[in-house]
Coordinates of C-alpha atoms in Angstrom, one line a residue:
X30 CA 257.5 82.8 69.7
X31 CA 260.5 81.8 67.2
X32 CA 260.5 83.9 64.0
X33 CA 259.5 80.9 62.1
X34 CA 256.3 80.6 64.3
X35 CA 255.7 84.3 63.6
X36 CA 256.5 83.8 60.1
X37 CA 253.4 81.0 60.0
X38 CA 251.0 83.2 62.2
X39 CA 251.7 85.8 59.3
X40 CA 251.1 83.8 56.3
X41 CA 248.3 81.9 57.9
X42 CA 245.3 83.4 56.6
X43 CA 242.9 83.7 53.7
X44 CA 240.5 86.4 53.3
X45 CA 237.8 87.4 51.2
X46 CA 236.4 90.6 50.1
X47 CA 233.9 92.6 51.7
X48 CA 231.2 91.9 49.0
X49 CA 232.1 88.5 48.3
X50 CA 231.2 87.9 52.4
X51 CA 228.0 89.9 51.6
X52 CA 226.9 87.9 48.9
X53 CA 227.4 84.5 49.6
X54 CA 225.4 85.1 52.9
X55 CA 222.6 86.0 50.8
X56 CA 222.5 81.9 50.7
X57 CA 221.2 82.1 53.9
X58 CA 218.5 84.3 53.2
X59 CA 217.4 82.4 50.1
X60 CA 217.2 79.2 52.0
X61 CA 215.3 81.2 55.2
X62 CA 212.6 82.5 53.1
X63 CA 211.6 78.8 52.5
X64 CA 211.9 78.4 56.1
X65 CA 209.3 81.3 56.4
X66 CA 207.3 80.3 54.1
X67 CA 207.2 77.1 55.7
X68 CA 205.1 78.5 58.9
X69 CA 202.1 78.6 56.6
X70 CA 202.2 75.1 55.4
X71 CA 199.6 74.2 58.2
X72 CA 197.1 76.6 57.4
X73 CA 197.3 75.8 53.7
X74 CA 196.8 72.1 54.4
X75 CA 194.3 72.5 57.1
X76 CA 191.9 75.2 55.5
X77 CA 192.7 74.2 51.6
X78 CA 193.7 70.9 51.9
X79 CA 191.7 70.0 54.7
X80 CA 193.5 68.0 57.0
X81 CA 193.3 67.6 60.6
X82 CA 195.9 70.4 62.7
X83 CA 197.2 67.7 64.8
X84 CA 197.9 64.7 62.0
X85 CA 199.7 68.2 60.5
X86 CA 201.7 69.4 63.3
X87 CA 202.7 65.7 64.1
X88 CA 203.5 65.4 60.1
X89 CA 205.5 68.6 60.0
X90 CA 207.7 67.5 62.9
X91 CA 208.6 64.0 60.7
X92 CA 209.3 65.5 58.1
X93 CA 211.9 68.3 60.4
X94 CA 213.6 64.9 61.0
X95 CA 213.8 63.3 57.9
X96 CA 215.1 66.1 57.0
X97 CA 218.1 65.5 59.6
X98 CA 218.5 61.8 58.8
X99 CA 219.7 62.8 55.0
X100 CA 221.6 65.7 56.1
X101 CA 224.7 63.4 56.5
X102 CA 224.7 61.5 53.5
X103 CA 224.2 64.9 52.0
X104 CA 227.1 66.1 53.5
X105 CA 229.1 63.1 52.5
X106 CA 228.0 63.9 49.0
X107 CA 229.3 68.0 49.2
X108 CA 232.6 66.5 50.7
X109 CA 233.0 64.3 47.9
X110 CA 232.0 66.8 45.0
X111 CA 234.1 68.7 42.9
X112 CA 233.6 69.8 39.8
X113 CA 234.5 72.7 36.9
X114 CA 232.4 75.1 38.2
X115 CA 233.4 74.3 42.2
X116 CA 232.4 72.1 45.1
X117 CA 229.7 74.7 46.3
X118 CA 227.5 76.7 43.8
X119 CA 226.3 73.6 41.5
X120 CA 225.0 72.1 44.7
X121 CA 223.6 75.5 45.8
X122 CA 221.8 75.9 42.3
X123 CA 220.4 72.6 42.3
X124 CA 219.4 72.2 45.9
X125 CA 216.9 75.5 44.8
X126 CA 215.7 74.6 42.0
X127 CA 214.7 71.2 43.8
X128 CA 213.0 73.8 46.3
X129 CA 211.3 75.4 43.7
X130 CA 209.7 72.4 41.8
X131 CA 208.5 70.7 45.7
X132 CA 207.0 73.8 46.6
X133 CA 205.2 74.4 42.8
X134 CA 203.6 71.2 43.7
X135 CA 203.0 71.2 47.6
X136 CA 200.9 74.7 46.6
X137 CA 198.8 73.1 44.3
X138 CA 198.1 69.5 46.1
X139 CA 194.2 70.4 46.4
X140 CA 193.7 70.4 42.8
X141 CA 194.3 66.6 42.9
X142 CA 191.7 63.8 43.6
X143 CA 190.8 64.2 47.7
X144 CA 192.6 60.7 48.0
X145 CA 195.7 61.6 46.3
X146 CA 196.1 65.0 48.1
X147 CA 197.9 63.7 51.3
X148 CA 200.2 61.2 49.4
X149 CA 201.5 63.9 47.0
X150 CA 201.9 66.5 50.1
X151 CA 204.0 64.5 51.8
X152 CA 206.1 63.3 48.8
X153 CA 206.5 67.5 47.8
X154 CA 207.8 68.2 52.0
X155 CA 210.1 64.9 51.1
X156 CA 211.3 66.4 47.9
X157 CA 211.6 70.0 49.6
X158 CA 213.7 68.7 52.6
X159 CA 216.3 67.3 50.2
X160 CA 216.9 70.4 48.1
X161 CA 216.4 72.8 50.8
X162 CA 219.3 70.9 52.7
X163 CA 221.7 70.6 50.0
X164 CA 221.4 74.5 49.6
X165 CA 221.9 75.4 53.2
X166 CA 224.2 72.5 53.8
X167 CA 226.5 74.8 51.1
X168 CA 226.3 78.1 53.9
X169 CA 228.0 76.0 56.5
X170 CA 230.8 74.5 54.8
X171 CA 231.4 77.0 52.8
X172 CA 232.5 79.6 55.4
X173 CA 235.5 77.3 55.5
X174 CA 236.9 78.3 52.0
X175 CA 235.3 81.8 51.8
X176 CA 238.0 83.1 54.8
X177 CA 239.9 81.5 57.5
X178 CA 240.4 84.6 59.0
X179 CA 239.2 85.0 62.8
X180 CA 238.8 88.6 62.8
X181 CA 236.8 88.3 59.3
X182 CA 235.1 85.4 59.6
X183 CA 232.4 87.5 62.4
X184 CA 231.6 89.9 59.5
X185 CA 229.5 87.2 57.6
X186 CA 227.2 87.7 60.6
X187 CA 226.7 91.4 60.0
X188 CA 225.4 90.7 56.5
X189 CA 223.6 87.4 57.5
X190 CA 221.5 89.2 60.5
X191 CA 220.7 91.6 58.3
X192 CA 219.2 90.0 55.6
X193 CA 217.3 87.8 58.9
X194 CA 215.6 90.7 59.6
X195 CA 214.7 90.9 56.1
X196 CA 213.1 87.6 55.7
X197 CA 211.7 87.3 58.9
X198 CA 210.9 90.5 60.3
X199 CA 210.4 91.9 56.8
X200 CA 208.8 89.4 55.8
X201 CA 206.6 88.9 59.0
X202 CA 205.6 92.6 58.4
X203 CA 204.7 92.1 54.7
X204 CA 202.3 89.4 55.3
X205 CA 200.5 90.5 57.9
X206 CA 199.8 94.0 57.4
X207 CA 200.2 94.0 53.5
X208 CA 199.5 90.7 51.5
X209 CA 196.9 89.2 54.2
X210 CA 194.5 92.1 54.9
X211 CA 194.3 92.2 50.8
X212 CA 192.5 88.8 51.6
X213 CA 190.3 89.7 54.4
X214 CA 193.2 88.9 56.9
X215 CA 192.3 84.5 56.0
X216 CA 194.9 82.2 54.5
X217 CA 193.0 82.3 51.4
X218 CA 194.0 80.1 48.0
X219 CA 194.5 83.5 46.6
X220 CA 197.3 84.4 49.7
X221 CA 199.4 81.5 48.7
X222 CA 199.1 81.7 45.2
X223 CA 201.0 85.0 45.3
X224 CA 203.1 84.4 48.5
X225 CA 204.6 81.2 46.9
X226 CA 205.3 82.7 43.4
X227 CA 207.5 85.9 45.4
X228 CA 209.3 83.4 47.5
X229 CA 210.2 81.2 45.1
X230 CA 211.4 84.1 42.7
X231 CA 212.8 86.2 45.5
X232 CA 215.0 82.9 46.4
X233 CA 216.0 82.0 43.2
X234 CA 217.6 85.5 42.7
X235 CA 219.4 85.3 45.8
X236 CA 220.9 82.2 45.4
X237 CA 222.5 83.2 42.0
X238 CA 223.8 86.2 43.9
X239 CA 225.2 84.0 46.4
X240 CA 226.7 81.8 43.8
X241 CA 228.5 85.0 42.3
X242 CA 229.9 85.3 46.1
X243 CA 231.7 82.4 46.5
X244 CA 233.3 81.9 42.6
X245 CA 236.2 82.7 43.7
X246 CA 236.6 81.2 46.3
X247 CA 234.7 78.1 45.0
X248 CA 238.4 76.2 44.5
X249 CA 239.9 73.4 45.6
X250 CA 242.9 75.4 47.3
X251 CA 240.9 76.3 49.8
X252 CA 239.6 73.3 50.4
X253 CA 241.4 72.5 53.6
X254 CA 245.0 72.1 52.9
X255 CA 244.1 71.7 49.2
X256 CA 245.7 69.3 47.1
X257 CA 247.3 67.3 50.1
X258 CA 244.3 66.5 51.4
X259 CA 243.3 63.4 52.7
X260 CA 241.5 61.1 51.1
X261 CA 238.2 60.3 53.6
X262 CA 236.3 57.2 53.7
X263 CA 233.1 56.0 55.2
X264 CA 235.1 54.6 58.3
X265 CA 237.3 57.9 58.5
X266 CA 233.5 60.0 58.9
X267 CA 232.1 58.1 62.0
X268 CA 235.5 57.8 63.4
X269 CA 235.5 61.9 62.6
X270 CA 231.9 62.1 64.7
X271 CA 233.0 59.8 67.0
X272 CA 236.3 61.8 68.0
X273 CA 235.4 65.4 67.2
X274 CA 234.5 66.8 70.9
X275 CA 233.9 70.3 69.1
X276 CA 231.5 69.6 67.0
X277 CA 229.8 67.3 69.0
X278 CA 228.9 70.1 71.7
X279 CA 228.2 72.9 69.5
X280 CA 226.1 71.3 67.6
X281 CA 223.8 69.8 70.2
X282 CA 224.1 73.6 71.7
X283 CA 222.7 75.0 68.1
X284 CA 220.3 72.4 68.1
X285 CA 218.8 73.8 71.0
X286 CA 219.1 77.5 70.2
X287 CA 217.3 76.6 66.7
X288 CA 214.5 75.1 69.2
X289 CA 214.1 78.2 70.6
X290 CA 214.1 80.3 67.4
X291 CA 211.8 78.0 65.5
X292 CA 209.4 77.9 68.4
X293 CA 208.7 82.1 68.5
X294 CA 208.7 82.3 64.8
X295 CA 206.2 79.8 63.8
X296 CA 202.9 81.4 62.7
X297 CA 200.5 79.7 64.8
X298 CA 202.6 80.6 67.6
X299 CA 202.7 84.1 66.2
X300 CA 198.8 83.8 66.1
X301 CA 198.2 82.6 70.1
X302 CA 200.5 85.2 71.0
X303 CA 199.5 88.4 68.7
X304 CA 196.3 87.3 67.6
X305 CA 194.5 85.6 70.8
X306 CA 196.5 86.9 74.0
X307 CA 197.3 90.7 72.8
X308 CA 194.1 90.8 70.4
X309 CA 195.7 92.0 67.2
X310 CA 197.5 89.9 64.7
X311 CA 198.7 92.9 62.7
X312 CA 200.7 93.6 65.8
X313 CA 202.9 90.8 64.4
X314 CA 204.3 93.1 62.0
X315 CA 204.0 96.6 63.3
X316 CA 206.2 95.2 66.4
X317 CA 208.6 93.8 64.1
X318 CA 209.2 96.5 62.2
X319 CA 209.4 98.4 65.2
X320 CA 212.5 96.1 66.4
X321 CA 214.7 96.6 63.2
X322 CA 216.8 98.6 64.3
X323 CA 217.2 97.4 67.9
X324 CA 217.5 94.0 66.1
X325 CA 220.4 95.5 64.4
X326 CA 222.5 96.8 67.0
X327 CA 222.1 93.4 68.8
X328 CA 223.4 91.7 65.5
X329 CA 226.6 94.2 65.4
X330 CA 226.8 93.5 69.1
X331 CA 227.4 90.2 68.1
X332 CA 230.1 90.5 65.7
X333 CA 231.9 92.8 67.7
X334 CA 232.1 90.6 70.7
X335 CA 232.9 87.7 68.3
X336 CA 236.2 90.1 67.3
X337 CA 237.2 90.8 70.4
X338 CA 236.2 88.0 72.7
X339 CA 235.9 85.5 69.8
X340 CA 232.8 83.0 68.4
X341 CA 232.6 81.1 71.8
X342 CA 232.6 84.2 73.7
X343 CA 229.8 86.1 71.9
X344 CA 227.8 83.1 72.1
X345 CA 228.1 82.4 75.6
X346 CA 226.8 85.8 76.5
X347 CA 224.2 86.5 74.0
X348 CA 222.9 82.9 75.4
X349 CA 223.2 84.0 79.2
X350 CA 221.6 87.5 77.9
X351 CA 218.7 85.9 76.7
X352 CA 217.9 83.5 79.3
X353 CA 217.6 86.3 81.8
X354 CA 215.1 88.5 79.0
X355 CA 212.9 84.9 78.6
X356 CA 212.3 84.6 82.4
X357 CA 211.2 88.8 82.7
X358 CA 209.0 87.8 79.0
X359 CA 207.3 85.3 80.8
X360 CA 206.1 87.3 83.8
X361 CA 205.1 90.2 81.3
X362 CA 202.7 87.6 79.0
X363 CA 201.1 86.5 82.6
X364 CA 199.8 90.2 83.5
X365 CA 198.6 91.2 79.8
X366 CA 195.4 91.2 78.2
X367 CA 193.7 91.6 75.0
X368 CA 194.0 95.7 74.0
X369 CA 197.0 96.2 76.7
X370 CA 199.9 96.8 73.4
X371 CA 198.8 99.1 71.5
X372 CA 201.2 101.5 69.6
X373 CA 199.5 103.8 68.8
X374 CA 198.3 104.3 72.4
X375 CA 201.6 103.7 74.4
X376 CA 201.3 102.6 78.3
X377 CA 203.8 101.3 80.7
X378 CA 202.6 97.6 79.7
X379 CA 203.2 98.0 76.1
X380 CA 207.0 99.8 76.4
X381 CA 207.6 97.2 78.7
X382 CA 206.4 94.1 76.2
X383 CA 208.1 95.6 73.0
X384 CA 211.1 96.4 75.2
X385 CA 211.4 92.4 76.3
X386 CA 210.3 90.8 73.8
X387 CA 212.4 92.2 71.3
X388 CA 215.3 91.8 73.5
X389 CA 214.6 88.2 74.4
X390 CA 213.9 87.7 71.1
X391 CA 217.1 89.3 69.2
X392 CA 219.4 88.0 71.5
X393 CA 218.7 84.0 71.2
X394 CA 218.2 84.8 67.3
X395 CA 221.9 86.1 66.8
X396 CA 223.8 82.9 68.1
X397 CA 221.8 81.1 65.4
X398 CA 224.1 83.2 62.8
X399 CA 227.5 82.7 65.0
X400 CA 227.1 79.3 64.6
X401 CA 227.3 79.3 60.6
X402 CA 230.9 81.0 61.4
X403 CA 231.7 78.7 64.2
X404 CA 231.0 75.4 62.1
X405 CA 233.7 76.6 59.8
X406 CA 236.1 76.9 63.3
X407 CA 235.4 72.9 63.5
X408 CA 236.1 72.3 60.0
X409 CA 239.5 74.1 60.1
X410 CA 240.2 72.0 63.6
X411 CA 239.4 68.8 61.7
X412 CA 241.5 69.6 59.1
X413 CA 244.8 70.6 61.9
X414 CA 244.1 67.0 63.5
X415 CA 243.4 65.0 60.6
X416 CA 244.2 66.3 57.4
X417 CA 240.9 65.5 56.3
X418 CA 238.6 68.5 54.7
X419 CA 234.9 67.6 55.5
X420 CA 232.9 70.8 55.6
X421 CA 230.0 69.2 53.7
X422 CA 229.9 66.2 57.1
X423 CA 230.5 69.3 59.3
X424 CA 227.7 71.8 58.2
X425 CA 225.2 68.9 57.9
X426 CA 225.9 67.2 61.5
X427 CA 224.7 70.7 62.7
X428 CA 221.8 70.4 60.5
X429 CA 221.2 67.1 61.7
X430 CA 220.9 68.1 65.3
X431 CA 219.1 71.3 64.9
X432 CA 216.3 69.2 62.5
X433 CA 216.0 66.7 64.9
X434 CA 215.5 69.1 68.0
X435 CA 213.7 71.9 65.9
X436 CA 211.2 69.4 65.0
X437 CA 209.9 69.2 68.1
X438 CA 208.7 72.5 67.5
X439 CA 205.7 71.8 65.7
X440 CA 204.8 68.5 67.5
X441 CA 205.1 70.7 70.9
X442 CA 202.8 73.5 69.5
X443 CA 200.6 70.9 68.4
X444 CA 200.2 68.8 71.8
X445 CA 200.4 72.0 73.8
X446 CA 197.1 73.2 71.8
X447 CA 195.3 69.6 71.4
X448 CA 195.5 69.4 75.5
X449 CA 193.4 72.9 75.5
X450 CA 190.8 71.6 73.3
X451 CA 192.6 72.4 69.3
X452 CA 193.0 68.9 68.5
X453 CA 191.3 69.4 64.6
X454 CA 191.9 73.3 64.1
X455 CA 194.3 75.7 65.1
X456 CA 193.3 78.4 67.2
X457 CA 192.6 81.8 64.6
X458 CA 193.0 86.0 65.2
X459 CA 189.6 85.9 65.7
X460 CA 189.7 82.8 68.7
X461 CA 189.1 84.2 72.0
X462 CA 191.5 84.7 75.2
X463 CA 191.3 82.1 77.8
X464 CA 193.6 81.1 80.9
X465 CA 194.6 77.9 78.9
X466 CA 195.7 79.9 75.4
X467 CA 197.5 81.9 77.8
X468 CA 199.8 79.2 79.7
X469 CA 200.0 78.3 76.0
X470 CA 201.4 81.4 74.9
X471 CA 203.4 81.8 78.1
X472 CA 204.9 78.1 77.4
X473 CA 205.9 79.0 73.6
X474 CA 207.7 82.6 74.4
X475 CA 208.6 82.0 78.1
X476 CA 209.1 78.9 79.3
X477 CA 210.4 76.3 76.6
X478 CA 212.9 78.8 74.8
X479 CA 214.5 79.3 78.6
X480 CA 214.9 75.7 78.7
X481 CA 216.5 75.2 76.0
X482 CA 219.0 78.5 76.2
X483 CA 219.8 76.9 79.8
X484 CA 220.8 73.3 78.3
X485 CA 222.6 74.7 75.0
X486 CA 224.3 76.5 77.6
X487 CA 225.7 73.6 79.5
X488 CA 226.7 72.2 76.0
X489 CA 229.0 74.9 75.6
X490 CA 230.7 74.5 78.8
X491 CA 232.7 72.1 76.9
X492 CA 233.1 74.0 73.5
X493 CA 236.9 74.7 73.6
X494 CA 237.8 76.0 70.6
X495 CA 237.9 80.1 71.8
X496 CA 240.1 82.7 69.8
X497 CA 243.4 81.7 71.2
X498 CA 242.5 77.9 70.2
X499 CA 241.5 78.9 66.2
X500 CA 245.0 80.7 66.6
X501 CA 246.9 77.7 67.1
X502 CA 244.8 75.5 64.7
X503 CA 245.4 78.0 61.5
X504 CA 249.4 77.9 62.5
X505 CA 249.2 74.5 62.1
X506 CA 247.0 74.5 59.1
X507 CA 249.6 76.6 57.6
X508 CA 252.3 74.2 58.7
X509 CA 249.8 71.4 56.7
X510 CA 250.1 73.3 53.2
X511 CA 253.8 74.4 53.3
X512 CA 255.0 70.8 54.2
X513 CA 252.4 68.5 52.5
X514 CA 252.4 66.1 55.3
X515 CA 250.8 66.0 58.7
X516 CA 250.6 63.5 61.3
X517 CA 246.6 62.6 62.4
X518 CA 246.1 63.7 66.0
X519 CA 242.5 62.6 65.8
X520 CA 240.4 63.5 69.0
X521 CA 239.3 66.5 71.1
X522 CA 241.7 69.7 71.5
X523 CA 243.4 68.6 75.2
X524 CA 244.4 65.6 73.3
X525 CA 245.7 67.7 70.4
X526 CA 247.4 69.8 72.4
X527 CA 248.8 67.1 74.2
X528 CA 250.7 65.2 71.2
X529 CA 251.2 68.3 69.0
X530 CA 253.7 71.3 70.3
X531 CA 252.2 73.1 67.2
X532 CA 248.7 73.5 69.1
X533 CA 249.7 74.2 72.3

């Protein structure tokens, strides 16, 4: 390497502080607990409201992709903001309050007239998808100007897995051995009148921290190669989806990994699975708090393999890791009945459920976090072929993908249960075991997650941008801001390399 290569390999870099990494991933967390919170939108419009459980599951998955269909022209919109206070945290402030006023009003649709009730609920999840995606839209491309360093950039995901665990195992725990059972363990009016009123205030606190995070860094220097930056039309985005091989694979890849993820977490799945086939809902949280810290070795794990093997590697083998744990779940939930897990009464059935379930469970939850880091890989790739900073496009392609596939979640719960005889409610903790529920449960924790680990893996067969690629793109990047000029090498990294010495 010349000494003006090592020079640029030097000077290539910007990093952040260790608590401005910290907070701004508390934008994550604030956007998650809506996510959370989101599992109980059946119950509240099947038992308050009164709708049918299928017409809701089917709803729920429509809205899941309306939400993906906007997450591009929201991402347009980020690319194209800039303003005083920053590209970022006036998007990240109003994309919550948005949440905020959707969910004050989805919360309260059965105090309207019985034929206004489903018009207004579906105009609040409408309202809710557009702030909640211009808020999380903001974690993905703003990894890109909070560091573009490859041994930092992995730490984000020691902070973001642990505030994970804190919204959905913490929060998982909360509800159902603390807030429910002060309602007689039924998703009471009462329940959501005080669960909504602590998310919304818990998120709104978090994303001011976040929005302290990222001031900074909130500037557009850091915005790609900063002033120089090209300018980026409508034509220059599809051709940008069109020739981007990157993102195109890891973000189908994360679209199935968010499948998986969205599958185990939601609460009627929770419910068929603690509730029907082990016997005790409050199992829910006792297991979860029980998995904390195994949770949280798994998510260090992560980040260490991301420093030393890089993003693609940690990914790949958490991915392979979790397949294997899925197929051993599935035989576990086959041999199990009601009683068999019970902690305080430990036998070989109930070590060996905890033990694989949290396993199978951890491991296809952490490449969910990678994959903030690793969108802000592609948009530092863009920028080395094109010159064109488009983290907002970027962040809200993989947003686009994981809505559409993550939507299937609650339409698959919903057929799976309708073809067992739950077309109009969803089974309860009080619903009995039978060899249907069971193939059920099997399905959600066993079968469909191993699916869709197997195909995100074949996605990322064709992922090419490892730790020695990001290498050769920040060199270049580097190249970018001391010369102001670049030449656009548009297409996937072998083509790159091919017609620029400077990646190769």
């Amino acid at each position: 390497m010349s000494s003006t290569a090592m020079q640029q390999k030097n000077n290539q870099y910007h990093t952040a502080k260790w608590w401005q990494i910290v907070l701004f991933s508390l934008n994550n967390a604030s956007t998650n607990l809506y996510l959370f919170a989101f599992g109980f939108v059946t119950y509240y419009s099947t038992g308050i409201v009164g709708l049918a459980a299928l017409f809701i599951s089917q709803l729920m998955g429509y809205i899941r992709i309306f939400d993906g269909v906007i997450d591009p022209a929201i991402g347009v919109f980020i690319d194209k903001t800039d303003t005083r206070f920053g590209k970022y945290r006036p998007l990240m402030f109003i994309g919550n309050i948005i949440t905020i006023v959707s969910f004050a009003i989805l919360f309260t649709t059965h105090l309207a007239p019985s034929a206004a009730r489903l018009p207004i609920l579906i105009a609040a999840l409408l309202v809710h998808k557009i702030g909640y995606s211009l808020q999380a839209s903001c974690t993905k491309a703003g990894q890109s100007v909070l560091t573009s360093d490859p041994k930092q950039r992995p730490m984000f995901n020691i902070s973001d897995g642990i505030f994970m665990i804190f919204v959905f195992t913490g929060g998982q725990m909360f509800v159902s051995n603390y807030l429910l059972p002060q309602f007689n363990n039924e998703f009471s009016l009462g329940f959501f009148q005080q669960f909504v009123t602590m998310v919304i205030i818990v998120s709104l606190v978090l994303c001011i921290l976040a929005c302290i995070g990222i001031a900074s860094k909130d500037r557009t220097e850091y915005f790609g190669i900063g002033e120089n930056a090209k300018e980026t039309t409508l034509k220059d985005y599809a051709q940008i989806i069109k020739g981007n091989r990157p993102l195109q694979m890891l973000s189908m890849a994360a679209a199935f990994v968010k499948f998986c993820v969205q599958l185990m977490a939601d609460q009627v799945a929770m419910i068929i699975l603690f509730g029907v086939l082990l016997g005790n809902f409050a199992l829910s949280g006792q297991i979860a708090g029980l998995v904390i810290i195994p949770d949280l070795l798994i998510t260090f794990g992560a980040t260490a393999l991301a420093r030393k093997k890089g993003l693609r590697g940690a990914y790949v083998i958490y991915l392979s890791l979790a397949s294997f744990f899925f197929v051993i779940l599935g035989l576990v939930l086959y041999n199990l009945q009601p009683g068999d897990v019970d902690l305080g009464n430990l036998t070989l059935k109930a070590v060996l459920f905890v033990a694989v379930y949290a396993l199978a469970r951890g491991l296809s939850r952490s490449p969910s976090s990678l994959v903030l880091t690793m969108s802000a890989d592609i948009s530092d790739y863009e920028v080395s072929i094109s010159g064109r900073y488009v983290a907002g496009l970027i962040g809200t392609i993989f947003s686009l993908t994981d809505s559409l596939a993550s939507s299937f979640a609650p339409m698959m719960i919903g057929a799976l249960l309708a073809m067992v005889g739950f077309s109009d409610v969803y089974p309860t903790a009080q619903t009995p075991l039978t060899p249907e529920l069971r193939m059920v449960a099997i399905a959600l924790f066993a079968v469909l997650p191993l699916i869709a680990l197997l195909i995100a893996l074949v996605f990322m067969k064709f992922y090419k941008l490892d730790s020695k690629a990001m290498e050769q793109v920040q060199i270049r990047i580097a190249e970018l801001k001391e010369k102001g000029e670049f030449v656009d090498i548009h297409g996937d990294l072998e083509t790159a390399d091919a017609t620029d010495s400077s990646l190769s």
